[in-house]
Amino acid sequence: MDIILSGLKTEDAQVLATKLNDLLANFQVYYQNLRGLHWNIKGKNFFELHTKFEELYTDSQEKVDLIAERILTLQGTPLHTFQDYINVSKIPVGKDISKDTEAVELIVKSLSELLKIEREILEISGNADDEGTNSMMSDFISEQEKTLWMLNAWLG
Ligand SMILES: [Fe+2]
């Protein structure tokens, strides 16, 4: 069988599932970074940032599930161990960060990395006529671009 999902080629689905796993791994590290920032943030901006980081990790948790289930839909297997995530992810692991600007800078750096992968997947899925993955990526991209704008505004 070389055609799945009503016309999507198996080889395209495999390439996309692999790229989506790359995105998933990066997202999981991003998610865990956000939890650390939520817990460890200190200073005068505590209340504002503690809440903001929770909002961001809750959103990431939903996106992680959407990505994993898209991989399954494409007949792939989503990565699901910390070991795999660390091996695949390019996002730096944030440890013991309590300073507000350092925390926000880590998020900006991480979102930029996620956007890079998402744009790549957007292009591949567009060429493969994989509308499901394509529309997911365009939703993620527009949301994260807006978040990046706000975080950069906060940084001044
Ligand atoms: Fe909490």
Coordinates of C-alpha atoms and ligand atoms in Angstrom, one line a residue:
M1 CA 0.0 0.0 0.0
D2 CA 1.6 3.3 -1.0
I3 CA -1.3 5.6 -0.5
I4 CA -2.8 6.5 2.8
L5 CA -5.3 9.2 4.0
S6 CA -7.1 9.5 0.7
G7 CA -4.2 10.4 -1.6
L8 CA -1.3 11.2 0.6
K9 CA 1.8 9.2 -0.4
T10 CA 3.3 6.9 2.2
E11 CA 6.8 8.3 1.6
D12 CA 5.6 11.8 2.1
A13 CA 3.7 10.7 5.3
Q14 CA 6.9 9.1 6.6
V15 CA 9.0 12.2 6.0
L16 CA 6.4 14.4 7.7
A17 CA 6.0 12.0 10.7
T18 CA 9.8 12.2 11.2
K19 CA 9.8 16.0 11.0
L20 CA 6.8 16.2 13.4
N21 CA 8.7 14.0 15.8
D22 CA 11.6 16.5 15.7
L23 CA 9.1 19.2 16.5
L24 CA 7.5 17.1 19.3
A25 CA 10.9 16.5 20.9
N26 CA 11.7 20.2 20.8
F27 CA 8.2 21.1 22.2
Q28 CA 8.6 18.7 25.1
V29 CA 11.9 20.3 26.1
Y30 CA 10.3 23.8 25.7
Y31 CA 7.4 22.6 27.9
Q32 CA 9.6 21.3 30.6
N33 CA 11.7 24.6 30.5
L34 CA 8.4 26.5 31.0
R35 CA 7.5 24.5 34.0
G36 CA 10.9 25.2 35.5
L37 CA 10.6 28.9 34.8
H38 CA 7.1 28.9 36.3
W39 CA 8.5 27.3 39.5
N40 CA 11.8 29.2 39.9
I41 CA 11.0 32.7 38.7
K42 CA 11.8 35.4 41.3
G43 CA 11.6 39.1 41.7
K44 CA 9.2 42.0 41.2
N45 CA 7.7 40.5 38.1
F46 CA 6.9 37.2 39.8
F47 CA 3.1 37.3 39.7
E48 CA 2.9 38.4 36.1
L49 CA 5.5 35.9 34.8
H50 CA 4.5 33.0 37.0
T51 CA 1.0 33.3 35.4
K52 CA 2.3 33.9 31.9
F53 CA 4.6 30.8 32.0
E54 CA 1.6 28.7 33.2
E55 CA -0.4 30.0 30.2
L56 CA 2.4 29.1 27.8
Y57 CA 3.0 25.6 29.2
T58 CA -0.7 24.8 29.1
D59 CA -0.8 25.9 25.5
S60 CA 2.3 23.8 24.7
Q61 CA 0.8 20.7 26.4
E62 CA -2.1 21.0 24.0
K63 CA 0.2 21.4 21.0
V64 CA 2.3 18.4 22.1
D65 CA -0.8 16.2 22.0
L66 CA -1.9 17.6 18.6
I67 CA 1.5 16.9 17.1
A68 CA 1.7 13.3 18.6
E69 CA -1.7 12.5 17.3
R70 CA -0.9 13.9 13.9
I71 CA 2.1 11.6 13.8
L72 CA -0.2 8.6 14.6
T73 CA -2.6 9.7 11.9
L74 CA 0.3 9.7 9.5
Q75 CA 1.0 6.1 10.7
G76 CA 4.1 7.0 12.6
T77 CA 5.0 6.5 16.2
P78 CA 5.4 9.6 18.4
L79 CA 8.6 9.8 20.5
H80 CA 7.6 9.5 24.1
T81 CA 10.7 9.1 26.3
F82 CA 12.8 11.9 27.9
Q83 CA 15.9 10.2 26.4
D84 CA 14.6 10.5 22.9
Y85 CA 13.5 14.1 23.5
I86 CA 16.9 15.1 24.8
N87 CA 18.7 13.3 21.9
V88 CA 16.6 15.0 19.2
S89 CA 15.8 18.5 20.6
K90 CA 17.9 21.5 19.8
I91 CA 16.3 23.8 22.3
P92 CA 18.7 24.5 25.2
V93 CA 17.7 23.1 28.5
G94 CA 17.1 25.9 31.0
K95 CA 18.2 25.1 34.5
D96 CA 17.9 27.1 37.7
I97 CA 16.7 30.2 35.9
S98 CA 15.1 32.7 38.3
K99 CA 15.9 36.1 36.6
D100 CA 13.0 37.5 34.6
T101 CA 14.9 38.7 31.5
E102 CA 16.9 35.4 31.3
A103 CA 13.6 33.5 31.5
V104 CA 11.9 35.4 28.7
E105 CA 15.0 35.3 26.5
L106 CA 15.1 31.5 26.8
I107 CA 11.5 31.4 25.7
V108 CA 12.2 33.8 22.7
K109 CA 15.1 31.6 21.7
S110 CA 13.0 28.4 22.0
L111 CA 10.1 29.8 20.1
S112 CA 12.4 30.9 17.3
E113 CA 13.7 27.3 17.1
L114 CA 10.2 25.9 17.0
L115 CA 9.1 28.3 14.3
K116 CA 12.1 27.3 12.1
I117 CA 11.0 23.6 12.3
E118 CA 7.3 24.5 11.8
R119 CA 8.1 26.6 8.6
E120 CA 10.0 23.6 7.3
I121 CA 7.1 21.3 8.0
L122 CA 4.7 23.9 6.4
E123 CA 6.7 23.8 3.2
I124 CA 7.0 20.0 3.1
S125 CA 3.3 19.4 3.9
G126 CA 2.2 22.0 1.3
N127 CA 4.2 20.2 -1.4
A128 CA 2.7 16.9 -0.3
D129 CA -0.8 18.2 -0.2
D130 CA -1.1 17.3 3.4
E131 CA -3.7 19.8 4.4
G132 CA -4.1 18.5 7.9
T133 CA -0.4 19.0 8.9
N134 CA -0.2 22.2 6.8
S135 CA -3.1 23.9 8.6
M136 CA -1.9 22.8 12.0
M137 CA 1.5 24.4 11.2
S138 CA 0.0 27.6 10.0
D139 CA -2.1 27.9 13.2
F140 CA 1.0 27.2 15.4
I141 CA 3.1 29.7 13.4
S142 CA 0.6 32.6 13.6
E143 CA 0.0 32.0 17.3
Q144 CA 3.7 31.8 18.2
E145 CA 4.7 34.8 16.0
K146 CA 2.2 36.8 18.1
T147 CA 3.7 35.4 21.4
L148 CA 7.2 36.3 20.1
W149 CA 6.1 39.9 19.4
M150 CA 4.7 40.3 22.9
L151 CA 7.7 38.7 24.6
N152 CA 10.0 41.0 22.6
A153 CA 7.9 44.0 23.5
W154 CA 8.2 42.9 27.2
L155 CA 12.0 42.7 26.8
G156 CA 11.9 46.2 25.3
Ligands
FE1 FE 1.7 26.2 39.3

